[in-house]
Short mmCIF file of C-alpha atoms in Angstrom, two decimals:
data_model
loop_
_atom_site.label_atom_id
_atom_site.label_comp_id
_atom_site.label_asym_id
_atom_site.label_seq_id
_atom_site.Cartn_x
_atom_site.Cartn_y
_atom_site.Cartn_z
CA UNK A 148 18.27 -49.20 11.43
CA UNK A 149 17.80 -46.73 8.31
CA UNK A 150 13.92 -47.39 8.82
CA UNK A 151 14.09 -45.34 11.92
CA UNK A 152 16.02 -42.75 10.46
CA UNK A 153 13.49 -42.22 7.22
CA UNK A 154 10.56 -42.72 9.96
CA UNK A 155 12.52 -39.76 11.85
CA UNK A 156 13.16 -37.85 8.57
CA UNK A 157 9.61 -38.31 7.80
CA UNK A 158 8.30 -37.06 11.22
CA UNK A 159 10.52 -33.74 10.85
CA UNK A 160 9.39 -33.01 7.57
CA UNK A 161 6.00 -33.27 8.58
CA UNK A 162 6.37 -31.23 11.72
CA UNK A 163 7.86 -28.64 9.45
CA UNK A 164 5.26 -28.79 6.93
CA UNK A 165 2.43 -27.98 9.66
CA UNK A 166 4.48 -25.03 11.53
CA UNK A 167 5.06 -23.58 7.48
CA UNK A 168 1.34 -23.79 7.03
CA UNK A 169 0.59 -22.33 10.46
CA UNK A 170 2.86 -19.63 9.67
CA UNK A 171 1.59 -18.92 6.45
CA UNK A 172 -1.62 -18.59 7.61
CA UNK A 173 -0.82 -16.23 10.28
CA UNK A 174 0.83 -14.09 7.92
CA UNK A 175 -2.33 -14.08 5.75
CA UNK A 176 -4.40 -13.30 8.63
CA UNK A 177 -1.87 -10.22 9.51
CA UNK A 178 -2.13 -8.94 5.78
CA UNK A 179 -5.79 -8.83 5.82
CA UNK A 180 -6.01 -6.98 9.16
CA UNK A 181 -3.25 -4.37 7.45
CA UNK A 182 -5.87 -4.28 4.58
CA UNK A 183 -9.17 -3.63 6.49
CA UNK A 184 -7.04 -0.99 8.03
CA UNK A 185 -6.25 0.84 5.12
CA UNK A 186 -9.63 0.18 3.19
CA UNK A 187 -10.75 3.10 6.12
CA UNK A 188 -8.79 6.02 4.72
CA UNK A 189 -10.62 5.89 0.92
CA UNK A 190 -13.27 7.90 1.63
CA UNK A 191 -10.85 10.63 3.41
CA UNK A 192 -8.78 10.76 0.13
CA UNK A 193 -11.81 11.00 -1.75
CA UNK A 194 -12.79 14.15 -0.02
CA UNK A 195 -8.91 15.50 -0.46
CA UNK A 196 -9.64 15.03 -4.29
CA UNK A 197 -8.08 11.49 -5.01
CA UNK A 198 -10.64 9.70 -7.11
CA UNK A 199 -10.13 5.71 -7.10
CA UNK A 200 -9.65 4.83 -10.75
CA UNK A 201 -8.63 1.35 -10.25
CA UNK A 202 -9.13 -1.34 -7.51
CA UNK A 203 -7.76 -5.11 -7.24
CA UNK A 204 -7.23 -7.67 -4.89
CA UNK A 205 -4.20 -10.35 -5.50
CA UNK A 206 -4.68 -13.74 -3.80
CA UNK A 207 -1.33 -15.35 -2.93
CA UNK A 208 0.71 -16.50 -0.20
CA UNK A 209 1.17 -12.32 0.31
CA UNK A 210 -2.26 -11.14 -0.61
CA UNK A 211 -2.35 -7.39 -1.24
CA UNK A 212 -4.77 -4.93 -2.32
CA UNK A 213 -4.02 -3.09 -5.41
CA UNK A 214 -5.72 0.53 -6.09
CA UNK A 215 -4.86 3.43 -8.14
CA UNK A 216 -5.92 6.77 -7.49
CA UNK A 217 -6.03 10.37 -9.57
CA UNK A 218 -6.56 13.78 -8.66
CA UNK A 219 -5.03 17.37 -9.37
CA UNK A 220 -2.02 18.86 -8.32
CA UNK A 221 -3.90 22.22 -7.50
CA UNK A 222 -6.03 20.44 -4.62
CA UNK A 223 -2.51 19.69 -2.86
CA UNK A 224 -1.18 23.05 -2.37
CA UNK A 225 1.52 23.37 0.53
CA UNK A 226 -1.01 24.91 3.03
CA UNK A 227 -3.55 22.07 2.16
CA UNK A 228 -0.98 19.51 2.68
CA UNK A 229 0.04 20.76 6.00
CA UNK A 230 -3.76 21.19 7.08
CA UNK A 231 -4.42 17.52 6.07
CA UNK A 232 -1.07 16.09 7.84
CA UNK A 233 -2.13 17.94 11.16
CA UNK A 234 -5.71 16.96 10.81
CA UNK A 235 -4.64 13.27 10.53
CA UNK A 236 -1.74 13.02 13.07
CA UNK A 237 -2.52 9.42 14.43
CA UNK A 238 -3.64 7.77 11.15
CA UNK A 239 -0.54 6.41 9.65
CA UNK A 240 -1.70 4.74 6.27
CA UNK A 241 -3.41 8.06 5.58
CA UNK A 242 -0.33 10.44 6.10
CA UNK A 243 1.82 8.18 4.68
CA UNK A 244 -0.02 8.71 1.46
CA UNK A 245 -0.26 12.38 1.87
CA UNK A 246 3.64 12.82 2.90
CA UNK A 247 4.51 10.97 -0.17
CA UNK A 248 2.40 12.92 -2.15
CA UNK A 249 4.16 16.50 -0.24
CA UNK A 250 7.69 14.80 -1.05
CA UNK A 251 6.80 13.76 -5.00
CA UNK A 252 5.55 17.49 -5.41
CA UNK A 253 8.10 19.29 -3.27
CA UNK A 254 10.82 16.95 -5.61
CA UNK A 255 8.86 18.18 -8.81
CA UNK A 256 9.17 21.50 -8.13
CA UNK A 257 12.93 21.10 -7.40
CA UNK A 258 13.16 19.93 -11.32
CA UNK A 259 12.27 23.46 -12.55
CA UNK A 260 9.22 25.48 -13.95
CA UNK A 261 7.43 22.80 -15.20
CA UNK A 262 3.70 22.19 -16.47
CA UNK A 263 1.29 21.22 -14.00
CA UNK A 264 0.48 17.40 -14.47
CA UNK A 265 -2.38 15.05 -13.10
CA UNK A 266 -1.40 13.38 -10.03
CA UNK A 267 -1.50 9.45 -9.44
CA UNK A 268 -1.19 7.53 -6.25
CA UNK A 269 -0.73 3.69 -6.71
CA UNK A 270 -1.35 1.77 -3.11
CA UNK A 271 -0.03 -1.71 -2.93
CA UNK A 272 -1.49 -2.85 0.70
CA UNK A 273 0.21 -5.79 1.75
CA UNK A 274 2.86 -6.96 4.42
CA UNK A 275 4.31 -3.79 4.03
CA UNK A 276 2.46 -1.38 2.52
CA UNK A 277 3.39 0.06 -0.57
CA UNK A 278 2.84 4.07 -2.07
CA UNK A 279 3.73 5.42 -5.00
CA UNK A 280 3.03 9.09 -6.33
CA UNK A 281 3.20 10.01 -10.18
CA UNK A 282 2.98 13.36 -11.81
CA UNK A 283 1.67 12.18 -15.29
CA UNK A 284 0.47 9.02 -16.03
CA UNK A 285 3.34 6.50 -16.12
CA UNK A 286 3.02 3.57 -18.02
CA UNK A 287 0.95 1.16 -15.32
CA UNK A 288 -1.74 3.48 -15.78
CA UNK A 289 -2.14 3.42 -19.53
#
């Protein structure tokens, strides 16, 4: 009887292990598809004034692409941002970057008459993607 229970537990454990391996591979495939989709926006970002300063890939259970970009605040006037957003309505990846820049610049302006800083964008592209925008170089860029 105990042997049958042990055998059943072993079979259940093996089945669970197979399912988790399948889920892991499926998650990786989805992440790589997300990364491939985001790769398409880098030429556009460079055209708008953001230069890639760092590019790296993290391979793990949750793979991710990390990209840092630098630009000038003066390249992202309110008018230019609105034009970029209008031109790229269907491009969720690009509009999320530009919208985050817009929000960050808006909040910075509300903070008072502060000096212009360089614009830094950090993208962590995985599931889910993450966009960070900094005015001035944060420690992660030093």
